[in-house]
XYZ file of C-alpha atoms in Angstrom:
669
model
C 25.006 103.335 75.516
C 24.008 103.994 79.439
C 26.286 101.619 81.181
C 26.692 100.975 84.815
C 29.983 101.495 86.176
C 31.664 98.048 86.783
C 33.812 98.205 89.783
C 34.919 95.824 92.408
C 37.279 97.941 94.441
C 39.714 96.911 97.343
C 40.056 100.377 99.774
C 41.609 99.656 103.224
C 40.632 96.682 103.333
C 36.782 96.849 102.410
C 35.461 95.311 98.814
C 33.152 97.830 97.564
C 30.784 96.530 94.706
C 29.277 98.786 91.972
C 25.712 99.879 92.538
C 23.382 102.416 91.074
C 23.421 105.532 93.147
C 20.365 106.610 95.246
C 19.896 110.387 95.672
C 21.386 111.992 98.561
C 21.122 115.293 100.232
C 23.812 117.113 102.303
C 23.168 117.444 105.869
C 25.027 119.703 108.315
C 27.608 122.459 108.051
C 29.535 123.755 104.712
C 32.816 121.688 104.061
C 35.764 122.938 102.442
C 36.078 120.892 99.445
C 39.459 122.236 98.515
C 41.038 119.794 100.842
C 39.966 117.304 98.807
C 40.985 116.614 94.981
C 40.151 114.103 92.197
C 42.599 113.630 89.580
C 42.129 111.539 86.375
C 44.869 109.508 84.785
C 45.424 106.097 83.039
C 42.211 104.280 83.593
C 42.027 105.607 86.879
C 41.008 108.639 89.200
C 43.381 109.482 92.191
C 41.748 110.843 95.450
C 43.647 112.812 97.693
C 42.891 115.052 100.676
C 44.422 116.478 103.903
C 43.229 117.354 107.413
C 39.680 116.295 107.158
C 37.362 116.697 110.362
C 37.213 114.033 112.887
C 33.720 113.535 112.457
C 33.992 112.477 108.981
C 34.583 108.703 108.555
C 33.829 108.116 104.882
C 34.225 109.937 101.798
C 31.719 108.802 98.920
C 31.916 109.260 95.324
C 29.084 108.624 93.225
C 29.432 108.176 89.287
C 26.612 108.912 87.272
C 25.963 109.706 83.677
C 27.183 107.015 80.932
C 28.866 105.254 84.098
C 27.178 104.613 87.482
C 28.516 103.619 90.540
C 29.343 104.248 94.267
C 32.885 103.838 96.195
C 33.198 104.594 99.427
C 36.690 105.331 101.075
C 37.427 105.124 104.587
C 39.038 108.441 105.767
C 42.356 108.478 107.604
C 44.013 111.241 109.725
C 46.533 113.611 107.781
C 47.128 113.363 104.448
C 46.241 110.396 102.366
C 45.914 109.092 98.554
C 43.731 106.367 97.202
C 43.546 105.180 94.035
C 40.096 104.075 91.849
C 41.498 101.732 89.213
C 40.155 100.042 86.362
C 38.004 102.975 85.294
C 36.778 103.376 81.575
C 38.357 105.994 79.025
C 36.212 109.117 78.880
C 34.837 111.943 80.608
C 33.142 110.934 84.144
C 30.809 112.472 86.562
C 31.433 112.396 90.035
C 29.956 113.717 93.122
C 31.642 113.774 96.267
C 29.739 113.492 99.696
C 31.206 113.598 103.580
C 29.880 110.873 105.826
C 29.719 110.650 109.541
C 29.900 107.834 111.906
C 25.818 107.818 112.204
C 25.897 107.058 107.967
C 24.464 110.666 107.394
C 25.753 112.947 104.793
C 27.594 115.937 106.377
C 28.136 117.807 103.073
C 28.248 117.065 99.377
C 29.553 119.117 96.020
C 28.032 119.390 92.879
C 29.258 116.794 90.248
C 32.619 117.340 88.621
C 33.743 116.120 85.177
C 36.949 114.091 85.470
C 38.661 113.171 82.331
C 40.159 109.285 82.274
C 42.859 108.883 79.715
C 43.562 105.013 78.048
C 44.593 103.444 75.037
C 42.460 105.416 72.739
C 44.148 108.633 73.550
C 47.821 107.066 73.523
C 47.678 105.406 70.257
C 46.713 108.731 69.011
C 49.777 110.457 70.127
C 52.821 111.341 67.470
C 56.486 109.902 67.274
C 58.365 112.715 68.711
C 61.796 111.176 69.371
C 64.399 108.969 67.467
C 67.537 107.242 68.361
C 70.692 106.110 66.838
C 74.213 104.991 67.956
C 75.722 101.596 68.613
C 76.200 98.924 71.407
C 79.378 97.426 72.015
C 78.775 94.930 75.025
C 77.291 96.627 77.966
C 78.241 99.904 76.506
C 75.937 102.138 74.425
C 76.921 105.454 72.620
C 73.635 106.912 71.745
C 72.236 110.026 70.192
C 68.742 111.038 70.916
C 66.692 113.702 68.575
C 63.339 114.580 68.260
C 60.453 117.006 67.436
C 59.378 119.319 70.116
C 56.967 121.379 67.873
C 53.858 119.353 69.683
C 54.005 121.173 73.018
C 50.310 122.103 72.654
C 49.631 118.045 72.654
C 51.372 118.566 76.459
C 54.705 117.205 75.217
C 57.242 117.484 77.912
C 60.577 115.796 76.450
C 62.197 112.125 75.856
C 61.777 109.002 77.842
C 64.184 105.924 77.640
C 64.028 102.756 78.455
C 66.177 99.686 78.955
C 67.228 96.171 81.023
C 70.197 96.860 82.772
C 72.851 93.864 83.543
C 71.357 93.228 86.704
C 68.119 92.445 85.376
C 66.222 96.024 86.294
C 64.222 98.148 84.467
C 65.925 101.521 83.709
C 63.618 104.735 82.715
C 65.116 108.349 82.330
C 64.021 111.391 80.647
C 66.753 112.668 78.258
C 67.135 115.800 76.219
C 68.001 116.018 72.616
C 71.938 114.912 72.917
C 74.427 112.179 72.612
C 74.711 110.121 76.414
C 76.606 107.127 77.186
C 74.966 104.200 78.838
C 77.277 101.459 80.701
C 75.159 98.830 81.686
C 72.618 98.064 79.007
C 71.471 94.233 78.434
C 68.595 94.865 76.118
C 67.134 97.210 73.336
C 66.753 100.715 73.910
C 63.303 102.359 73.211
C 62.777 106.208 73.502
C 59.355 107.488 73.487
C 57.862 111.398 73.576
C 56.544 112.357 77.238
C 53.065 113.656 77.152
C 50.984 115.413 79.751
C 47.132 115.625 78.820
C 46.282 118.416 81.182
C 48.302 120.142 84.119
C 46.056 118.023 87.050
C 46.356 114.865 85.259
C 48.183 112.185 87.459
C 49.895 110.132 84.730
C 52.203 110.579 81.959
C 51.458 109.144 78.437
C 53.936 108.363 75.723
C 53.996 108.483 71.984
C 55.421 106.019 69.776
C 58.659 104.283 70.212
C 61.698 104.195 68.067
C 64.169 101.315 69.105
C 67.858 100.573 68.967
C 68.262 97.193 68.660
C 70.754 95.326 70.829
C 72.685 92.276 69.006
C 75.436 91.968 71.722
C 73.090 90.091 74.203
C 73.136 86.189 73.366
C 71.716 83.441 74.647
C 74.426 81.159 75.644
C 74.490 77.337 74.140
C 75.575 76.004 77.541
C 75.652 77.680 81.094
C 78.822 76.994 83.098
C 78.318 74.370 85.766
C 77.695 75.754 89.569
C 78.748 74.429 93.120
C 76.300 74.824 95.715
C 78.040 76.976 97.863
C 81.361 78.856 98.304
C 83.883 75.941 98.828
C 87.528 76.905 98.746
C 90.748 74.126 97.608
C 93.076 72.932 100.493
C 96.715 72.170 99.362
C 99.981 71.153 100.915
C 103.051 71.537 98.692
C 104.642 68.455 100.298
C 107.873 70.053 101.222
C 108.665 69.627 104.734
C 110.587 72.680 105.316
C 111.548 71.907 108.889
C 110.011 69.804 111.848
C 107.584 72.706 111.816
C 105.572 71.240 108.893
C 105.266 72.319 104.756
C 106.721 74.857 103.565
C 102.948 75.988 102.670
C 99.991 74.781 103.357
C 96.045 75.188 104.353
C 93.023 76.962 102.367
C 94.690 78.358 99.273
C 91.476 79.306 97.678
C 93.093 82.988 97.327
C 96.887 81.667 96.436
C 99.117 83.214 95.128
C 99.660 86.854 95.559
C 101.086 86.608 92.142
C 97.787 86.014 90.835
C 96.431 89.497 90.088
C 93.701 90.592 90.376
C 91.563 87.905 92.063
C 88.586 90.419 92.508
C 87.389 93.448 91.008
C 84.751 96.001 91.688
C 82.327 97.288 88.787
C 80.681 100.725 89.243
C 78.493 100.166 86.300
C 76.685 97.430 88.099
C 77.774 98.077 91.706
C 79.056 94.308 91.792
C 82.462 92.794 92.868
C 83.368 89.775 90.684
C 86.163 87.566 92.378
C 87.846 84.291 91.418
C 89.298 81.414 93.520
C 90.460 78.015 93.645
C 87.524 75.801 94.651
C 86.724 72.438 94.919
C 83.898 69.862 94.791
C 83.493 69.113 98.748
C 85.142 69.204 101.755
C 86.672 65.584 101.318
C 87.922 66.219 97.494
C 91.499 67.314 96.448
C 90.345 68.573 93.155
C 90.670 71.878 91.897
C 87.821 73.989 90.161
C 88.819 77.457 89.013
C 85.661 79.477 90.004
C 83.995 82.817 89.770
C 81.871 84.404 92.300
C 79.863 87.784 92.352
C 78.887 89.797 95.468
C 75.721 92.378 94.782
C 76.548 95.256 96.617
C 72.959 96.783 96.508
C 71.216 93.688 98.085
C 74.495 92.144 100.256
C 73.928 88.866 98.488
C 76.384 86.575 97.037
C 75.577 84.943 93.690
C 75.795 81.206 93.180
C 79.597 80.492 92.018
C 80.318 79.111 88.484
C 82.891 76.930 87.383
C 85.063 78.412 84.720
C 87.180 75.483 84.089
C 87.327 72.175 85.705
C 90.955 71.479 86.456
C 90.267 68.295 88.602
C 89.024 66.605 85.535
C 92.688 66.845 84.209
C 94.124 65.389 87.369
C 94.957 69.039 89.092
C 94.715 69.730 92.948
C 97.648 72.338 92.600
C 96.167 76.079 93.574
C 99.163 77.243 91.552
C 96.664 76.999 88.426
C 94.160 79.451 90.400
C 92.342 81.975 88.235
C 92.564 85.598 88.129
C 89.618 88.437 86.820
C 89.576 91.455 84.940
C 86.713 93.550 82.899
C 86.830 95.123 79.728
C 85.240 98.561 78.615
C 82.223 96.982 77.192
C 81.768 95.006 80.479
C 82.737 91.468 79.588
C 84.161 89.522 82.265
C 87.536 87.833 81.554
C 89.190 84.897 83.505
C 92.931 83.949 83.145
C 93.381 80.604 84.363
C 96.808 80.143 85.343
C 99.040 77.035 83.970
C 102.321 75.825 86.262
C 105.307 75.244 84.235
C 105.433 75.175 80.645
C 103.355 71.908 80.523
C 99.794 73.072 81.341
C 98.907 75.902 79.393
C 97.293 78.943 80.777
C 93.677 79.439 79.477
C 91.608 82.727 78.861
C 87.931 83.102 78.983
C 85.291 85.643 78.534
C 81.470 85.858 79.518
C 79.191 85.362 76.697
C 77.160 88.392 78.085
C 78.678 91.592 80.108
C 78.740 91.729 83.974
C 77.051 88.101 83.764
C 78.912 84.868 85.282
C 76.612 82.205 84.173
C 78.372 81.513 80.882
C 81.824 81.671 79.511
C 83.653 80.765 76.072
C 87.128 79.757 75.805
C 88.882 82.461 73.693
C 92.555 81.337 73.733
C 95.256 79.394 75.541
C 99.460 80.120 75.879
C 102.002 79.412 78.352
C 101.053 81.659 81.080
C 102.036 80.947 84.832
C 101.237 83.648 87.548
C 98.863 85.900 85.224
C 98.759 89.469 86.129
C 96.014 91.182 83.835
C 96.122 94.873 83.831
C 93.559 96.858 81.436
C 93.402 100.269 80.128
C 90.166 101.062 78.212
C 92.003 102.831 74.847
C 94.802 100.316 74.883
C 93.414 97.232 76.022
C 94.947 94.111 78.045
C 98.803 94.065 79.000
C 99.691 90.592 80.635
C 102.555 90.174 83.193
C 103.329 86.330 83.561
C 105.878 83.950 83.979
C 107.082 80.892 81.897
C 109.291 78.720 83.159
C 112.032 78.693 80.242
C 114.950 77.767 82.304
C 113.356 77.900 85.926
C 111.083 81.229 86.429
C 111.622 84.149 84.012
C 109.224 87.374 83.906
C 107.579 88.225 80.444
C 104.922 90.155 79.095
C 102.161 90.511 76.315
C 99.667 92.864 74.953
C 96.394 92.706 73.350
C 93.649 95.389 72.056
C 90.844 92.831 72.695
C 91.751 89.602 74.476
C 91.781 87.640 71.209
C 94.942 88.844 69.310
C 98.139 88.682 71.555
C 101.495 90.290 70.828
C 104.605 87.878 71.068
C 105.845 87.571 74.489
C 108.824 89.718 75.601
C 110.749 89.074 78.579
C 111.176 91.428 81.467
C 114.057 89.614 83.851
C 116.594 86.984 83.318
C 119.221 87.673 86.159
C 121.783 84.899 86.190
C 125.592 84.937 87.939
C 127.847 83.214 85.706
C 127.216 81.621 82.513
C 126.379 78.022 84.078
C 123.724 79.541 86.839
C 120.073 79.805 86.402
C 117.888 82.679 86.511
C 114.627 82.742 88.631
C 112.105 85.784 89.575
C 108.920 86.368 91.122
C 106.655 89.697 90.360
C 103.889 91.540 91.635
C 102.599 94.369 89.308
C 99.661 97.030 88.859
C 98.604 99.774 86.785
C 98.423 103.459 87.546
C 96.185 105.140 85.067
C 98.346 103.913 82.033
C 101.549 103.679 83.704
C 102.698 99.922 84.181
C 104.530 98.782 87.020
C 105.880 95.872 88.556
C 108.174 94.672 91.533
C 110.312 91.521 91.458
C 113.006 89.776 93.398
C 115.429 87.285 92.173
C 116.170 83.514 93.064
C 119.915 82.905 93.087
C 120.625 80.475 90.955
C 117.034 79.688 90.183
C 116.385 78.387 93.619
C 113.117 79.495 94.788
C 113.720 79.141 98.297
C 116.625 81.954 98.078
C 114.189 84.805 96.932
C 115.775 88.140 97.528
C 116.176 91.783 96.412
C 113.358 94.204 95.375
C 113.562 95.723 91.827
C 111.175 97.745 90.547
C 110.279 98.826 86.669
C 107.783 101.337 84.927
C 106.433 101.986 81.496
C 104.448 104.824 80.587
C 104.339 103.862 76.704
C 102.491 100.338 77.237
C 105.681 98.316 77.438
C 107.996 100.091 74.745
C 110.712 101.057 76.764
C 111.087 100.705 80.528
C 112.499 102.915 83.436
C 113.144 103.403 87.096
C 110.838 105.340 89.656
C 113.098 108.346 88.898
C 112.589 107.840 85.066
C 116.335 106.291 84.427
C 116.084 103.977 81.333
C 116.355 100.633 81.990
C 117.266 97.794 79.303
C 114.921 94.898 79.338
C 115.281 92.104 80.156
C 117.266 92.963 83.213
C 120.252 90.510 83.469
C 122.429 91.618 86.147
C 121.573 91.568 90.116
C 122.915 95.138 90.430
C 120.920 96.703 87.749
C 120.000 100.555 88.054
C 116.174 98.976 88.788
C 117.706 97.630 92.219
C 115.414 98.988 94.880
C 116.525 97.035 98.321
C 119.690 94.820 98.363
C 119.175 91.940 100.697
C 121.404 89.520 98.805
C 124.524 90.878 100.223
C 123.586 92.149 103.731
C 125.508 91.093 106.713
C 122.820 88.541 107.549
C 120.958 87.176 104.318
C 117.436 87.973 104.035
C 114.671 86.103 102.122
C 112.268 88.828 100.669
C 108.549 87.874 99.568
C 106.686 90.653 97.959
C 103.076 90.591 98.825
C 101.481 93.887 97.443
C 102.122 97.001 94.866
C 99.887 99.969 95.285
C 100.363 103.762 94.726
C 99.842 106.822 96.734
C 97.788 110.061 95.868
C 100.465 111.481 93.724
C 100.737 107.858 91.936
C 103.999 106.914 93.406
C 104.850 103.321 94.257
C 104.532 101.650 97.476
C 105.617 98.026 97.924
C 104.477 95.765 100.879
C 106.961 92.985 101.440
C 107.917 90.530 104.346
C 111.760 89.370 104.914
C 112.990 86.245 106.742
C 116.146 84.646 107.600
C 115.521 81.968 105.341
C 112.462 79.699 103.735
C 112.306 77.450 106.990
C 109.298 77.142 108.782
C 108.815 77.587 112.764
C 111.708 79.561 114.919
C 114.407 78.523 112.777
C 113.319 80.788 110.065
C 114.123 83.964 112.246
C 111.752 86.889 112.545
C 109.350 87.747 109.794
C 109.260 91.397 109.269
C 106.562 93.284 107.196
C 108.061 96.325 105.749
C 106.686 98.812 103.232
C 109.019 100.724 100.827
C 107.927 103.911 99.128
C 109.167 106.028 96.117
C 108.653 109.748 97.744
C 109.537 111.429 94.452
C 113.149 111.661 95.052
C 114.014 108.584 96.930
C 113.004 105.124 98.386
C 111.748 105.412 101.875
C 111.237 101.714 104.004
C 109.478 101.256 107.167
C 108.513 98.460 109.404
C 105.404 97.290 110.253
C 104.949 94.483 112.552
C 106.141 90.857 112.683
C 104.236 87.552 112.109
C 105.551 84.015 112.172
C 105.614 82.612 108.442
C 107.106 83.237 105.098
C 103.970 82.866 103.171
C 101.921 85.291 105.633
C 100.309 87.076 103.256
C 97.833 90.210 103.024
C 97.634 93.255 101.189
C 97.764 97.180 100.992
C 95.231 99.535 100.475
C 95.984 103.632 100.065
C 92.963 106.186 100.275
C 94.646 109.390 100.401
C 96.216 109.879 103.838
C 95.098 106.924 105.156
C 96.738 103.719 104.421
C 95.474 100.120 105.481
C 97.284 96.466 105.774
C 94.983 93.528 106.372
C 97.339 90.421 106.890
C 97.319 87.604 109.390
C 99.957 88.964 111.536
C 98.174 87.468 115.041
C 98.979 83.434 115.813
C 96.036 81.262 114.375
C 95.513 78.187 116.204
C 98.187 76.424 114.273
C 100.977 78.788 115.622
C 103.431 77.957 113.044
C 101.629 77.347 109.925
C 100.991 79.815 107.251
C 98.460 82.434 107.946
C 96.927 83.184 111.328
C 94.405 85.691 112.677
C 93.488 88.757 110.605
C 94.748 92.195 111.782
C 94.097 95.561 110.045
C 97.261 98.290 110.317
C 97.035 101.584 109.833
C 99.223 104.590 108.684
C 98.142 108.310 108.585
C 101.964 109.285 107.691
C 102.389 107.747 104.210
C 103.514 104.385 105.886
C 106.406 105.724 107.987
C 104.779 104.400 111.264
C 101.795 101.892 111.684
C 99.340 101.066 114.727
C 97.120 98.268 115.098
C 93.767 99.500 113.869
C 91.347 96.563 113.920
C 91.479 92.739 115.023
C 89.319 91.369 112.192
C 89.454 87.584 113.407
C 89.971 86.248 116.978
C 89.816 82.342 118.383
C 89.109 81.146 114.558
C 88.981 77.305 114.392
C 91.920 77.536 111.259
C 94.413 79.845 110.112
C 93.048 82.682 107.635
C 95.375 83.028 104.589
C 96.207 85.401 101.844
C 94.216 88.283 102.120
C 93.331 89.828 98.786
C 92.596 93.204 97.677
C 89.784 93.989 94.991
C 90.880 96.421 92.204
C 88.717 99.438 92.939
C 87.598 98.107 96.383
C 84.189 99.255 97.341
C 83.353 99.239 101.056
C 81.141 96.533 101.262
C 83.419 93.711 99.539
C 86.773 95.111 100.855
C 88.894 92.382 101.423
C 88.588 88.336 100.880
C 90.477 84.895 101.766
C 90.253 81.903 103.000
C 91.001 79.743 105.831
C 92.331 76.210 106.487
C 94.171 74.065 108.857
C 97.830 73.762 107.626
C 98.686 70.501 109.338
C 95.735 68.234 108.068
C 93.671 68.161 105.194
C 90.532 70.345 106.208
C 87.181 72.192 104.751
C 88.358 75.515 103.571
C 85.891 78.405 104.030
C 86.100 81.508 102.197
C 85.382 85.275 103.890
C 85.392 88.764 102.871
C 85.191 91.889 105.117
C 83.767 95.303 104.903
C 85.445 98.391 105.012
C 84.483 99.059 108.949
C 86.001 95.670 109.645
C 82.777 93.509 109.954
C 83.512 89.875 108.338
C 81.342 87.795 106.619
C 81.670 83.493 105.595
C 80.430 82.849 102.519
C 78.025 79.819 102.964
C 79.687 76.531 102.057
C 76.294 74.763 101.547
C 73.830 76.663 99.958
C 71.769 76.016 96.472
C 70.152 79.520 96.242
C 70.925 81.780 93.203
C 71.516 84.443 95.609
C 72.603 83.638 98.954
C 73.160 85.447 102.072
C 76.699 85.823 103.748
C 77.038 84.861 107.370
C 78.272 87.425 109.692
C 80.977 86.275 111.827
C 80.964 87.499 115.440
C 84.023 86.356 117.577
C 84.466 85.695 121.060
C 86.246 87.790 123.735
C-alpha cells in the first residue's frame, strides 16, 4: 500500500502538517552532513545536529516511498535534539535538506533508509529473564536469572521495574544474581533488554516474568485526617508556687519518656513522627497523631489520627504516642495509657511506610512506652506500670504481635512501708539495650533524684553496669552498684530530671539531665542546671552545660562523631518562669567536657517553645521537632521543626492539602 505519512508534529512552536513533497534541488556550497544524524527508535526518529552554519535556518526532512510527508525543523545554535514521533513501524526513506532564510535549498543529501521499530518487533522478542523470591512488607529478597544466549538479537541484560513506597516508578538494570529491595509497594517485573542495532535510540523489552506482591492491601477504612498540624495544650492543674503550674503549655511532644517520637526511614527518605494533637485551638481534646516529612520534596503529609483519645474523655498528653518502624517497613504506633486504668494500645500501618491506614494489633498496661527495635530480634519495650506508684518494666516481641511476660527493672524502696517510684530514659546501640533512671523517694514524684544506669547485650536476659559488672534486677536498693550519680545525699538535696540518653562514637553512653533545688516553679526552685555525664570507658565523667529556669525545660542530645549538640529551650521565653522558652543549640567538640552557644534558633517568639525531640537516625532536613504554647493560659499550640543548619519551620496549623508546605520562620533581631 502506498500511504502518505500521517503527521501533525509540533516542533519549536510550529505545527507542520503532512503533505506530499515536491521535487527539490540543492543550491549552493557543499554541506558537512556528518553534523546531522537521524536515529530510528520506538515509533519515532530522533534528529541531532551540532554547529550548523548561521545561514541555515531550517532542516527539512522529506519522507518518500511507502510513507510520504515533509517536516521542517527550525535550526538553533549549538547542539540540538528533536523528536519526530508517531511514525509507523518499518523502513522509512528520508532525504535531508538545508534551507536558508530566503527559503532556498542550500544543500541536500541522498535519501537514507531509517528503521523504525514498534509493537511487531517487540512482541517477537524472547523471554530471557525469570524472577523468584519473597516479599515481606516493603522488603523483597529476589533472585534474577536468565538466558544470555540471544546476544545476536541485541540482548543487553535484564531490566527490573516496580513502584516504590513513595508511589514512584523505579527501574534498574540487574545482573543474574540475588538482590534485596527495601521499598517495594507493587509487583516486581523483570524483562530482557534489547537494542535492535547500535544506532537505535530506544531500548526494547522481551516478555515479562512477574513476582506478585501479596503484602500490599487495600484498607477497609482509612484513618481520619486533620487539616493541619495542631498540638495539644495542657495544664497539669498542680500549682507548684505563686509562679504557676508545675508544668503547662504546648505539650504535643511531651514527655521525654515517650521514646522515640520521630524516626527517619532511609528506604523512603522520610521522617515519621507522632505527637499529641487536638481538633482545634479551642478544644481540650487529645488525638494521637502521626505525620510524615518527605526529605526529597520538603513537604509534610496531612496528619492522621491513629487513636481518638478525646472520644474517651482524655485531654492528658501523658497518653501521647511513640513510633517505630520494623524491618519490613511497617510503621508502628504505641499509644501510652496513664496509670493501670487506661491500657496502652499498639497499632501497625496496613501497608509499609504508609500512614493512611492503621490497625489495632493488641493492648496491655503500658505507660511511657519506649520502643527499641533490632532487625534480627524484634521489639524490646521499656515501659512503666503503676504497680504501687511508678515501677519500671520491659517486654520483648519478635513481631509486635506476641509478647513475653513483663519483667521488672527497678523497685527501690526504703523500709517495708515505703513506696517505690522511677522514671527512665532508654536507647539502643546496635543490639546493646541501655536505660538511665532516677528514683522517687517514697514514691513522691516531686522528689526525683539520683541517676542509675543499666545495660544488656543479650536482649534483657542479663543486666550489667557500664563496666560490665552484673546487676540483679529488679534493682531494689538506692545504693545499687548501678548508681551513677548520688544527688539524694548531697549537702543540698537536688532533684534530677533525665532528658536524653545517647552514645559516643565508641558506643559509650552519654546522659543529658537537669538538676534543681526542688520541684517548685519560680525562683524558689533554685538554679536549674543542665549536665551531661558520660562513660569514658573507665569512669563516669560529668560536666556542666548551661542554666535555665524551669524543671520541665526539656531538650535532646545529638552526637555526630566529635561534634555534640544539645537543642533545648535554655533562653527565657515570653513567659519567664513557665516551662520552656527560646530554643538554643549548644555545641561541644571535646566529648562534652565544655560547651559553647552555637546557634539561637528562636527569638522574640509569641509563646514558649517546649520539648525539643531528637528523631532516631535524624537526617539533616528534619533534625529536631517541638511545640509551643503559653504556660499561663489556654492557647493554640503550633508544631515546629528545624534542619541541621538551624533553619526553623512551623508546620501549618490550617491546611487541607494532602502534602503541605512548612512555613520558614524569620525572627526579628
